[in-house]
Amino acid sequence: MLNLAGGGFFLTMKRSRLILLIFAVACVLVLAPAGAAFAATTNSALWCPNVAPESTAQLGTLRIVESPAGGSIKPGDWVSISLPLYVEIQKLTVRTPSSGTLVASVNASISVSDNGFSVSTVPGTVYAFGEEAPLKVNELNVSVVNRNTLNLTVKKQPWDPLASTLTMLVLWDEIKIKPVTPEDLESSDIKVTLDAPSTAGFSSGSVTVGKLLTAGGSTITAASVAGITGIGGGIADITLKEDVAGALKVNKDVFPGGDTVKLVLSPGFTWDTVTLILQGGFAGGSVDKAVHTEKNGCSALYLKINTATTSQPGQLVIKASVKANEPFTTARDVKVTYGGTNPGVGGERIAEVTVAKYLVSGLSVAARSTLDAVAGRLNQQIGNFTVAEGMPGNLRRDSFISLTLPEGAKWNRLPTIGREAGDGQLRYHSTYDKGRTVLYSVYQAGTSRTIFCFKNATVDLAVYAPEELSVTLKGPGIEDTVTVAQVQTPVAISAAGGTVRIGAREQAAGAVTIQENLVGALRARDAAGNRAVLKLTLPSGVYFARKPAVAVTAGDLKLYSDGVRFEDNDRTLAIPVELSSATAVEKPAPAGTDSASETDAGTVSEQVGSTVTIKDIFLTLDRRVAEGSITVKVSGSALSETMDLFTSSLNELVLVLANCTEKTIRPEAVFTVGTKKYRVGNEEREMDVAPYIKNGRTYAPVRYLANAAGLADSCIPWSAQDQTVTVVVPGERIIQFKVGQKAYLLQRTPIPIDVAPEIVNGRVMLPYRFVAEALGLEAGWDAATRQVVIR
């Protein structure tokens, strides 16, 4: 039993160990993220020196350390190491100082020339760019790709990858810094970039290994800006700092000549008291000062460098006050320009700092931000702006300031007021001018200069709101404006144009295009939830002769086609919108351009909403229309949600549809007694009744006389019940002839005639002269041919 038990015990132990091993492996597999990268090096710089352009310098050492406990670097892993283009490698060293690592005790020097590179481990051999050379045979290779890029490739795995880690140092021994200007630099940081495959154990990224001093070796900064008045005052402390020891050179000639260092004040101000505090490498007596007037009249503080710094860079704190040469009427910044001919300065004008603000009595307004808004929309947010006192107490208690929007804009959400400085207080007083102006009263005058910030305001905009939306500030001693938003019109409208004539019917005009400037510009529902409508309205005396073709030619806007209709006696075309656009499309290229080629050339295409095209537009113009442009007004609830807030003229866009020329000269019409044929110009037509003479009067059918004048049958309705024929000249006059009555109505005014209309063969007959006069035409009689001539 003991043996069996013992055997069972050992068997159980073996199974337990196996289960534990399987469990451990399973935990590793579960905890390892799927597709995880195994890059495990940490890249850093041991130091970061300052270097100057057009010099040969040493950059900070790049340190690549494999994370404990190693094992991520594998044979075949490689990393590309690059320096900026304005940097050229002349000499570098690669070391692996820690023993027992992937590559033990490598210390190889690499020299680079225009012909290639050589390594100290293979003396006498010059390798071409792109070739591999051994830094340590069978363990680590190097390939110099060009003057600023090299690759390092691992050839051998460490003996115990779980117990050792790789530490690799890249020493940039001699690096040539080529000429470079600040404008050509994204940053003054000199960065080395590491790029490795995702399967390699090396980490990609960048490390700063130096600072490029394009400013010439020294800089100035200023503390918080001070406020001064007409009598002058103390300015912000100025700190002058050398970037490297010895940057500022000793004056060679008689001071203030030679290698000058100077700080020049803004025009109108003069250095008053100046105290120098020497720090860092500047020892006592190493810098003196003097104030001189420049040729341009500006006051300059000259610094005399008696002794250059050696072991460490110098720092100089300048405590000073200035005077105003004359009292100014406007506020301004007092600035100091740092320059001179000293090599450590690097130019006549290298830096400019603001050291004070000259304060004058009065208010000023300034924008903090400018936002984008859409015309014809409610609740559009505008940018923040400030109202600042020039001096404390400029806003007296119980005084007022007003903020006024232009025509086409009204306040929706009033601005909230925050204080950026001072202790003055404002209170809301009232809103007037139909919501355009908001008034604030000064509840508490400030004991220090107060700056108010007006923010988070929204406005309601008409379609015809200004493209640049400004707020006008009125207050004690000020009336000024500040721009708070750029307003975009919801749609762009255009017309193909055309020419029409006065008094002519069914004349073709060019197509109209309505382009949404943004997705959803044309709304599908109005404020009450009803279907929104886009309207095109013609001027007085101009009418749509037939219903145009309306279609969406780009985008996903959906129109309610069955609801397209005429309103206002055929002067207005109403187009209901069923669904607003939801997807942006590429704006069509202008005619004559190749949008594909422009896109290939790198032009970013503009995204817009849908496009509506209205074509087959035919117009009828009455005789009262003046020569010139025929416009169409685009409006409606689909275009604007502020129709109830502004006048109609502010909520419509106006487009020139066609050009109107002189009146149309219609061809004469000729009617012959006794024949049913008549002629209009060169066209022969036929009637169903012939003119006749009765009691010395020539009777002609009213309908055909009206047809000859250019009126369609729809404009000549007949009422059998009233025995009356009506002649409608669109937009001009209405004439009614009643059978048996010796008068006709012209615009409801009775005009007496000496004979009454009568019916012959179903047509109302009347002496042609009365019909012609009622229509405003000339009529003549040719006795020889027995013909009536209508002109």
CSV table of C-alpha atoms in Angstrom, one decimal, residues 270-689:
chain,number,residue,atom,x,y,z
A,270,THR,CA,14.3,107.9,-23.7
A,271,TRP,CA,16.3,105.8,-21.3
A,272,ASP,CA,16.3,107.4,-17.9
A,273,THR,CA,17.8,105.4,-15.0
A,274,VAL,CA,19.6,102.1,-15.7
A,275,THR,CA,21.1,99.5,-13.3
A,276,LEU,CA,23.1,96.5,-14.5
A,277,ILE,CA,23.1,93.3,-12.4
A,278,LEU,CA,25.9,90.9,-13.5
A,279,GLN,CA,25.3,87.2,-13.2
A,280,GLY,CA,26.9,83.9,-14.3
A,281,GLY,CA,30.1,84.4,-16.2
A,282,PHE,CA,30.0,88.2,-16.0
A,283,ALA,CA,32.3,89.3,-13.2
A,284,GLY,CA,32.2,92.7,-11.5
A,285,GLY,CA,33.3,95.4,-13.9
A,286,SER,CA,33.1,93.2,-17.0
A,287,VAL,CA,30.2,95.3,-18.5
A,288,ASP,CA,29.7,99.1,-18.6
A,289,LYS,CA,26.8,101.2,-20.0
A,290,ALA,CA,26.1,104.5,-21.7
A,291,VAL,CA,23.0,106.1,-23.3
A,292,HIS,CA,23.3,107.6,-26.7
A,293,THR,CA,20.9,109.0,-29.4
A,294,GLU,CA,20.9,107.2,-32.7
A,295,LYS,CA,20.9,109.0,-36.0
A,296,ASN,CA,17.2,108.3,-36.4
A,297,GLY,CA,16.5,110.0,-33.0
A,298,CYS,CA,15.9,106.8,-31.0
A,299,SER,CA,17.4,106.4,-27.6
A,300,ALA,CA,19.9,103.5,-27.3
A,301,LEU,CA,21.5,101.9,-24.3
A,302,TYR,CA,25.0,100.7,-25.2
A,303,LEU,CA,26.7,98.0,-23.3
A,304,LYS,CA,30.5,97.9,-23.2
A,305,ILE,CA,32.0,94.4,-22.9
A,306,ASN,CA,35.2,94.9,-21.0
A,307,THR,CA,35.9,91.2,-20.3
A,308,ALA,CA,34.5,88.3,-22.2
A,309,THR,CA,33.1,85.3,-20.3
A,310,THR,CA,35.2,82.1,-20.3
A,311,SER,CA,34.1,79.1,-18.2
A,312,GLN,CA,30.3,79.7,-18.3
A,313,PRO,CA,27.9,82.0,-20.2
A,314,GLY,CA,27.1,85.4,-18.8
A,315,GLN,CA,23.7,86.8,-17.8
A,316,LEU,CA,22.8,90.4,-17.3
A,317,VAL,CA,19.6,91.8,-15.7
A,318,ILE,CA,18.8,95.4,-16.7
A,319,LYS,CA,16.5,97.3,-14.3
A,320,ALA,CA,15.5,100.7,-15.8
A,321,SER,CA,13.0,103.4,-16.2
A,322,VAL,CA,12.1,105.5,-19.3
A,323,LYS,CA,10.7,108.9,-20.1
A,324,ALA,CA,8.2,109.9,-22.7
A,325,ASN,CA,9.5,112.7,-25.0
A,326,GLU,CA,6.0,114.1,-25.3
A,327,PRO,CA,2.5,113.2,-24.2
A,328,PHE,CA,0.8,110.8,-26.5
A,329,THR,CA,-2.9,110.8,-27.3
A,330,THR,CA,-3.1,107.0,-28.0
A,331,ALA,CA,-2.0,104.0,-26.1
A,332,ARG,CA,1.1,102.1,-27.5
A,333,ASP,CA,3.6,99.5,-26.6
A,334,VAL,CA,7.1,100.5,-25.5
A,335,LYS,CA,9.6,98.1,-27.1
A,336,VAL,CA,13.3,97.4,-26.9
A,337,THR,CA,15.2,96.2,-30.0
A,338,TYR,CA,18.3,94.2,-29.3
A,339,GLY,CA,21.1,94.6,-31.9
A,340,GLY,CA,24.5,95.8,-32.6
A,341,THR,CA,27.6,94.7,-34.5
A,342,ASN,CA,29.0,92.4,-31.8
A,343,PRO,CA,29.4,88.8,-33.2
A,344,GLY,CA,27.5,87.6,-30.1
A,345,VAL,CA,24.5,89.6,-31.1
A,346,GLY,CA,24.5,88.6,-34.8
A,347,GLY,CA,23.0,91.6,-36.6
A,348,GLU,CA,21.5,95.0,-36.5
A,349,ARG,CA,18.1,93.8,-35.3
A,350,ILE,CA,17.9,90.3,-33.8
A,351,ALA,CA,15.2,90.5,-31.1
A,352,GLU,CA,12.4,92.8,-30.0
A,353,VAL,CA,10.7,92.7,-26.6
A,354,THR,CA,7.8,94.7,-25.1
A,355,VAL,CA,8.9,96.3,-21.8
A,356,ALA,CA,6.0,98.7,-21.1
A,357,LYS,CA,2.6,99.9,-22.2
A,358,TYR,CA,2.0,103.6,-22.5
A,359,LEU,CA,-1.4,104.3,-21.1
A,360,VAL,CA,-3.8,107.1,-22.1
A,361,SER,CA,-7.2,108.0,-20.9
A,362,GLY,CA,-10.1,106.5,-22.8
A,363,LEU,CA,-11.5,103.1,-23.9
A,364,SER,CA,-10.4,100.7,-26.6
A,365,VAL,CA,-11.9,97.6,-28.1
A,366,ALA,CA,-10.0,94.6,-29.5
A,367,ALA,CA,-10.9,91.2,-30.9
A,368,ARG,CA,-9.9,88.0,-29.0
A,369,SER,CA,-11.2,85.7,-31.7
A,370,THR,CA,-13.1,85.7,-35.0
A,371,LEU,CA,-15.5,82.8,-35.7
A,372,ASP,CA,-17.3,81.6,-38.8
A,373,ALA,CA,-21.1,82.1,-39.0
A,374,VAL,CA,-23.8,81.3,-41.6
A,375,ALA,CA,-26.2,83.9,-42.9
A,376,GLY,CA,-29.9,83.3,-42.5
A,377,ARG,CA,-29.5,81.3,-39.4
A,378,LEU,CA,-30.4,81.7,-35.7
A,379,ASN,CA,-28.1,81.5,-32.7
A,380,GLN,CA,-24.7,81.9,-34.5
A,381,GLN,CA,-21.8,82.2,-32.2
A,382,ILE,CA,-19.4,85.1,-32.6
A,383,GLY,CA,-15.9,85.7,-31.4
A,384,ASN,CA,-14.8,87.1,-28.1
A,385,PHE,CA,-13.7,90.7,-27.7
A,386,THR,CA,-12.4,93.0,-25.0
A,387,VAL,CA,-13.2,96.6,-23.9
A,388,ALA,CA,-10.2,98.1,-22.0
A,389,GLU,CA,-9.8,101.2,-19.9
A,390,GLY,CA,-6.8,103.3,-20.9
A,391,MET,CA,-6.4,104.4,-17.3
A,392,PRO,CA,-8.1,103.4,-14.1
A,393,GLY,CA,-11.5,105.2,-13.7
A,394,ASN,CA,-12.1,105.9,-17.4
A,395,LEU,CA,-15.4,104.1,-16.9
A,396,ARG,CA,-17.1,106.2,-14.3
A,397,ARG,CA,-19.9,104.9,-12.1
A,398,ASP,CA,-23.3,105.3,-13.8
A,399,SER,CA,-21.8,105.8,-17.3
A,400,PHE,CA,-22.9,103.6,-20.2
A,401,ILE,CA,-21.4,101.6,-23.0
A,402,SER,CA,-23.4,100.2,-25.9
A,403,LEU,CA,-22.7,97.3,-28.3
A,404,THR,CA,-24.4,97.6,-31.7
A,405,LEU,CA,-24.7,95.0,-34.4
A,406,PRO,CA,-25.1,96.0,-38.1
A,407,GLU,CA,-28.3,95.8,-40.2
A,408,GLY,CA,-29.0,92.1,-40.8
A,409,ALA,CA,-27.9,91.0,-37.3
A,410,LYS,CA,-29.6,90.9,-33.9
A,411,TRP,CA,-28.4,89.7,-30.5
A,412,ASN,CA,-29.7,86.2,-29.5
A,413,ARG,CA,-27.7,85.2,-26.5
A,414,LEU,CA,-26.1,88.3,-24.9
A,415,PRO,CA,-22.4,88.1,-24.1
A,416,THR,CA,-21.2,87.0,-20.7
A,417,ILE,CA,-18.7,89.5,-19.2
A,418,GLY,CA,-15.5,88.5,-17.5
A,419,ARG,CA,-12.7,90.7,-16.1
A,420,GLU,CA,-9.2,90.1,-17.4
A,421,ALA,CA,-7.8,92.9,-15.2
A,422,GLY,CA,-8.9,95.5,-12.7
A,423,ASP,CA,-11.9,95.6,-10.4
A,424,GLY,CA,-14.5,97.6,-12.3
A,425,GLN,CA,-18.0,96.1,-12.8
A,426,LEU,CA,-20.7,96.3,-15.5
A,427,ARG,CA,-24.4,95.5,-15.4
A,428,TYR,CA,-26.9,94.8,-18.1
A,429,HIS,CA,-29.2,97.7,-18.6
A,430,SER,CA,-31.4,97.1,-21.7
A,431,THR,CA,-31.7,96.0,-25.3
A,432,TYR,CA,-33.2,98.2,-28.0
A,433,ASP,CA,-33.1,99.1,-31.7
A,434,LYS,CA,-35.0,96.0,-32.5
A,435,GLY,CA,-32.5,93.8,-30.8
A,436,ARG,CA,-29.4,95.2,-32.5
A,437,THR,CA,-28.1,97.2,-29.5
A,438,VAL,CA,-27.4,96.1,-25.9
A,439,LEU,CA,-26.6,98.7,-23.2
A,440,TYR,CA,-24.5,98.2,-20.1
A,441,SER,CA,-24.1,100.6,-17.1
A,442,VAL,CA,-21.0,100.9,-15.0
A,443,TYR,CA,-22.0,99.6,-11.6
A,444,GLN,CA,-18.6,100.1,-10.0
A,445,ALA,CA,-15.7,102.2,-11.3
A,446,GLY,CA,-12.3,100.5,-11.1
A,447,THR,CA,-9.4,101.5,-8.9
A,448,SER,CA,-7.0,99.8,-11.3
A,449,ARG,CA,-7.1,99.6,-15.1
A,450,THR,CA,-9.9,97.3,-16.0
A,451,ILE,CA,-10.3,95.1,-19.0
A,452,PHE,CA,-13.6,93.4,-19.7
A,453,CYS,CA,-13.9,90.4,-22.0
A,454,PHE,CA,-17.3,89.8,-23.7
A,455,LYS,CA,-17.6,86.2,-24.7
A,456,ASN,CA,-19.9,83.3,-25.7
A,457,ALA,CA,-22.4,85.6,-27.4
A,458,THR,CA,-24.7,84.4,-30.3
A,459,VAL,CA,-26.6,86.4,-32.9
A,460,ASP,CA,-29.4,85.9,-35.4
A,461,LEU,CA,-28.4,86.7,-39.0
A,462,ALA,CA,-30.4,87.7,-42.1
A,463,VAL,CA,-29.4,86.2,-45.4
A,464,TYR,CA,-28.1,89.6,-46.4
A,465,ALA,CA,-25.9,90.0,-43.3
A,466,PRO,CA,-22.5,91.6,-43.8
A,467,GLU,CA,-19.7,89.2,-44.8
A,468,GLU,CA,-17.6,90.7,-42.1
A,469,LEU,CA,-19.7,91.0,-38.9
A,470,SER,CA,-18.6,93.8,-36.6
A,471,VAL,CA,-19.7,95.1,-33.2
A,472,THR,CA,-19.7,98.9,-32.7
A,473,LEU,CA,-18.8,100.1,-29.3
A,474,LYS,CA,-20.0,103.5,-28.0
A,475,GLY,CA,-18.9,104.8,-24.6
A,476,PRO,CA,-17.2,107.7,-22.9
A,477,GLY,CA,-14.9,109.1,-25.5
A,478,ILE,CA,-15.1,106.2,-27.9
A,479,GLU,CA,-17.0,105.0,-31.0
A,480,ASP,CA,-15.1,102.1,-32.6
A,481,THR,CA,-15.8,98.7,-34.2
A,482,VAL,CA,-14.3,95.2,-33.8
A,483,THR,CA,-14.8,92.3,-36.2
A,484,VAL,CA,-16.2,89.2,-34.4
A,485,ALA,CA,-17.3,86.8,-37.3
A,486,GLN,CA,-16.9,86.0,-40.9
A,487,VAL,CA,-20.3,85.3,-42.4
A,488,GLN,CA,-20.9,82.8,-45.2
A,489,THR,CA,-23.9,83.0,-47.4
A,490,PRO,CA,-25.8,79.7,-47.4
A,491,VAL,CA,-25.9,79.4,-51.2
A,492,ALA,CA,-24.2,80.9,-54.2
A,493,ILE,CA,-26.5,81.8,-57.1
A,494,SER,CA,-25.6,82.3,-60.8
A,495,ALA,CA,-27.4,82.6,-64.1
A,496,ALA,CA,-26.4,81.8,-67.7
A,497,GLY,CA,-27.9,85.2,-68.8
A,498,GLY,CA,-29.8,86.0,-71.9
A,499,THR,CA,-31.6,88.9,-73.7
A,500,VAL,CA,-35.4,89.6,-73.6
A,501,ARG,CA,-37.5,92.3,-75.1
A,502,ILE,CA,-40.2,94.5,-73.6
A,503,GLY,CA,-43.8,93.5,-74.5
A,504,ALA,CA,-42.8,90.0,-75.8
A,505,ARG,CA,-44.2,86.7,-74.6
A,506,GLU,CA,-42.5,83.3,-73.9
A,507,GLN,CA,-38.9,84.5,-74.2
A,508,ALA,CA,-36.1,82.1,-73.2
A,509,ALA,CA,-33.8,83.1,-70.4
A,510,GLY,CA,-30.7,81.3,-69.2
A,511,ALA,CA,-30.6,78.6,-66.6
A,512,VAL,CA,-30.3,79.5,-62.9
A,513,THR,CA,-27.9,77.5,-60.6
A,514,ILE,CA,-28.2,77.4,-56.8
A,515,GLN,CA,-25.1,76.0,-55.1
A,516,GLU,CA,-25.2,75.2,-51.4
A,517,ASN,CA,-22.0,76.6,-49.8
A,518,LEU,CA,-22.4,74.0,-47.0
A,519,VAL,CA,-24.2,70.8,-46.4
A,520,GLY,CA,-27.8,71.3,-45.3
A,521,ALA,CA,-27.9,75.0,-46.4
A,522,LEU,CA,-31.4,74.5,-47.8
A,523,ARG,CA,-33.7,73.5,-45.0
A,524,ALA,CA,-36.5,71.0,-45.4
A,525,ARG,CA,-38.7,72.3,-42.5
A,526,ASP,CA,-39.5,75.8,-41.3
A,527,ALA,CA,-39.8,76.8,-37.7
A,528,ALA,CA,-43.4,75.5,-37.5
A,529,GLY,CA,-42.4,72.1,-38.9
A,530,ASN,CA,-44.0,72.7,-42.3
A,531,ARG,CA,-42.2,71.9,-45.5
A,532,ALA,CA,-39.8,74.7,-46.3
A,533,VAL,CA,-39.9,76.4,-49.7
A,534,LEU,CA,-37.3,78.1,-51.9
A,535,LYS,CA,-38.7,81.0,-53.9
A,536,LEU,CA,-37.6,82.8,-57.1
A,537,THR,CA,-39.5,86.1,-57.6
A,538,LEU,CA,-39.5,88.2,-60.8
A,539,PRO,CA,-39.9,92.0,-60.8
A,540,SER,CA,-43.2,93.7,-61.5
A,541,GLY,CA,-44.3,93.3,-65.1
A,542,VAL,CA,-42.2,90.1,-65.7
A,543,TYR,CA,-43.9,86.7,-65.5
A,544,PHE,CA,-43.0,83.0,-65.9
A,545,ALA,CA,-44.6,81.9,-69.2
A,546,ARG,CA,-44.4,78.2,-68.4
A,547,LYS,CA,-43.2,76.0,-65.5
A,548,PRO,CA,-39.3,75.6,-65.7
A,549,ALA,CA,-37.5,72.3,-65.2
A,550,VAL,CA,-36.2,72.1,-61.6
A,551,ALA,CA,-33.7,69.3,-60.7
A,552,VAL,CA,-30.9,68.5,-58.2
A,553,THR,CA,-27.8,68.0,-60.4
A,554,ALA,CA,-25.3,67.2,-57.6
A,555,GLY,CA,-25.5,66.0,-54.0
A,556,ASP,CA,-28.3,64.3,-52.1
A,557,LEU,CA,-30.7,67.2,-51.6
A,558,LYS,CA,-34.3,66.0,-52.4
A,559,LEU,CA,-36.9,68.4,-53.7
A,560,TYR,CA,-40.7,67.9,-53.6
A,561,SER,CA,-41.1,68.0,-57.3
A,562,ASP,CA,-44.9,67.6,-57.3
A,563,GLY,CA,-45.2,70.7,-55.2
A,564,VAL,CA,-43.3,73.1,-57.6
A,565,ARG,CA,-45.8,75.8,-58.3
A,566,PHE,CA,-46.4,79.5,-59.4
A,567,GLU,CA,-47.5,82.2,-57.0
A,568,ASP,CA,-48.3,85.9,-57.1
A,569,ASN,CA,-49.8,85.8,-60.6
A,570,ASP,CA,-47.0,83.7,-62.1
A,571,ARG,CA,-44.3,86.1,-60.8
A,572,THR,CA,-43.0,83.7,-58.1
A,573,LEU,CA,-41.7,80.1,-58.6
A,574,ALA,CA,-42.0,78.1,-55.3
A,575,ILE,CA,-39.8,75.0,-54.9
A,576,PRO,CA,-40.6,72.9,-51.8
A,577,VAL,CA,-37.7,71.0,-50.2
A,578,GLU,CA,-38.4,67.4,-49.1
A,579,LEU,CA,-35.0,66.4,-47.5
A,580,SER,CA,-32.0,68.6,-46.8
A,581,SER,CA,-28.6,67.5,-48.1
A,582,ALA,CA,-26.5,65.4,-45.7
A,583,THR,CA,-23.3,64.6,-47.7
A,584,ALA,CA,-20.6,66.9,-49.0
A,585,VAL,CA,-19.6,66.8,-52.6
A,586,GLU,CA,-16.6,68.3,-54.4
A,587,LYS,CA,-17.3,71.8,-55.7
A,588,PRO,CA,-17.6,71.8,-59.5
A,589,ALA,CA,-14.7,73.3,-61.3
A,590,PRO,CA,-15.2,76.6,-63.1
A,591,ALA,CA,-15.9,76.3,-66.8
A,592,GLY,CA,-12.8,75.8,-68.9
A,593,THR,CA,-10.7,74.2,-66.1
A,594,ASP,CA,-9.6,70.7,-65.6
A,595,SER,CA,-10.4,69.8,-62.0
A,596,ALA,CA,-8.6,66.4,-62.2
A,597,SER,CA,-5.4,68.0,-63.2
A,598,GLU,CA,-5.7,70.6,-60.5
A,599,THR,CA,-6.2,67.9,-57.9
A,600,ASP,CA,-3.2,65.9,-59.1
A,601,ALA,CA,-1.1,69.1,-58.8
A,602,GLY,CA,-1.9,69.1,-55.1
A,603,THR,CA,-4.9,71.5,-55.0
A,604,VAL,CA,-7.3,70.6,-52.1
A,605,SER,CA,-10.8,70.4,-53.5
A,606,GLU,CA,-13.5,72.5,-51.8
A,607,GLN,CA,-16.4,70.5,-50.3
A,608,VAL,CA,-19.9,72.0,-50.7
A,609,GLY,CA,-23.5,70.9,-50.5
A,610,SER,CA,-25.9,70.1,-53.3
A,611,THR,CA,-26.6,71.9,-56.5
A,612,VAL,CA,-30.1,72.9,-57.8
A,613,THR,CA,-30.5,73.8,-61.5
A,614,ILE,CA,-33.5,75.6,-62.9
A,615,LYS,CA,-33.7,75.6,-66.7
A,616,ASP,CA,-36.1,76.0,-69.5
A,617,ILE,CA,-37.1,79.4,-68.1
A,618,PHE,CA,-39.4,81.4,-70.4
A,619,LEU,CA,-40.5,84.9,-69.5
A,620,THR,CA,-43.3,87.2,-70.6
A,621,LEU,CA,-42.6,91.0,-70.2
A,622,ASP,CA,-45.4,93.6,-70.4
A,623,ARG,CA,-45.0,97.0,-72.0
A,624,ARG,CA,-44.3,98.8,-68.6
A,625,VAL,CA,-41.0,97.0,-68.0
A,626,ALA,CA,-38.0,99.4,-68.3
A,627,GLU,CA,-34.9,98.6,-70.2
A,628,GLY,CA,-32.0,97.2,-68.3
A,629,SER,CA,-31.4,94.2,-66.1
A,630,ILE,CA,-34.1,91.7,-65.2
A,631,THR,CA,-33.4,90.5,-61.7
A,632,VAL,CA,-34.8,87.5,-59.7
A,633,LYS,CA,-35.0,87.4,-55.9
A,634,VAL,CA,-34.1,84.2,-54.2
A,635,SER,CA,-35.8,83.8,-50.8
A,636,GLY,CA,-38.0,81.5,-48.8
A,637,SER,CA,-38.1,79.5,-45.6
A,638,ALA,CA,-35.7,76.9,-47.1
A,639,LEU,CA,-33.1,79.6,-47.4
A,640,SER,CA,-33.6,81.5,-44.1
A,641,GLU,CA,-34.9,80.7,-40.7
A,642,THR,CA,-34.9,84.4,-39.7
A,643,MET,CA,-37.7,85.5,-42.0
A,644,ASP,CA,-39.8,86.7,-39.1
A,645,LEU,CA,-37.0,88.8,-37.6
A,646,PHE,CA,-35.9,91.0,-40.5
A,647,THR,CA,-37.5,92.8,-43.4
A,648,SER,CA,-37.9,90.8,-46.6
A,649,SER,CA,-35.2,92.8,-48.4
A,650,LEU,CA,-32.6,91.5,-45.9
A,651,ASN,CA,-33.7,87.9,-46.4
A,652,GLU,CA,-33.3,87.5,-50.1
A,653,LEU,CA,-30.5,87.3,-52.6
A,654,VAL,CA,-30.7,89.1,-55.9
A,655,LEU,CA,-29.5,87.8,-59.2
A,656,VAL,CA,-29.5,89.3,-62.7
A,657,LEU,CA,-31.5,86.8,-64.8
A,658,ALA,CA,-31.5,88.5,-68.2
A,659,ASN,CA,-30.9,91.8,-70.0
A,660,CYS,CA,-34.0,93.6,-71.2
A,661,THR,CA,-33.7,95.6,-74.5
A,662,GLU,CA,-36.1,98.0,-76.2
A,663,LYS,CA,-39.8,97.1,-76.9
A,664,THR,CA,-40.6,94.4,-79.3
A,665,ILE,CA,-41.9,95.6,-82.7
A,666,ARG,CA,-44.6,93.2,-83.6
A,667,PRO,CA,-45.4,92.5,-87.3
A,668,GLU,CA,-48.6,94.1,-88.6
A,669,ALA,CA,-51.7,92.1,-88.8
A,670,VAL,CA,-54.0,92.4,-91.9
A,671,PHE,CA,-57.7,91.4,-91.9
A,672,THR,CA,-59.6,91.4,-95.2
A,673,VAL,CA,-63.4,91.9,-95.4
A,674,GLY,CA,-65.2,88.8,-96.6
A,675,THR,CA,-62.3,86.3,-96.2
A,676,LYS,CA,-61.5,84.0,-93.2
A,677,LYS,CA,-57.8,84.3,-93.9
A,678,TYR,CA,-55.6,86.9,-92.2
A,679,ARG,CA,-51.9,87.6,-92.1
A,680,VAL,CA,-49.5,88.4,-89.2
A,681,GLY,CA,-46.3,89.5,-90.7
A,682,ASN,CA,-45.4,87.0,-93.3
A,683,GLU,CA,-47.5,84.2,-91.6
A,684,GLU,CA,-50.9,83.5,-93.0
A,685,ARG,CA,-53.5,82.3,-90.5
A,686,GLU,CA,-57.2,81.3,-90.7
A,687,MET,CA,-60.3,82.2,-88.7
A,688,ASP,CA,-63.7,80.5,-88.5
A,689,VAL,CA,-65.5,83.7,-89.3
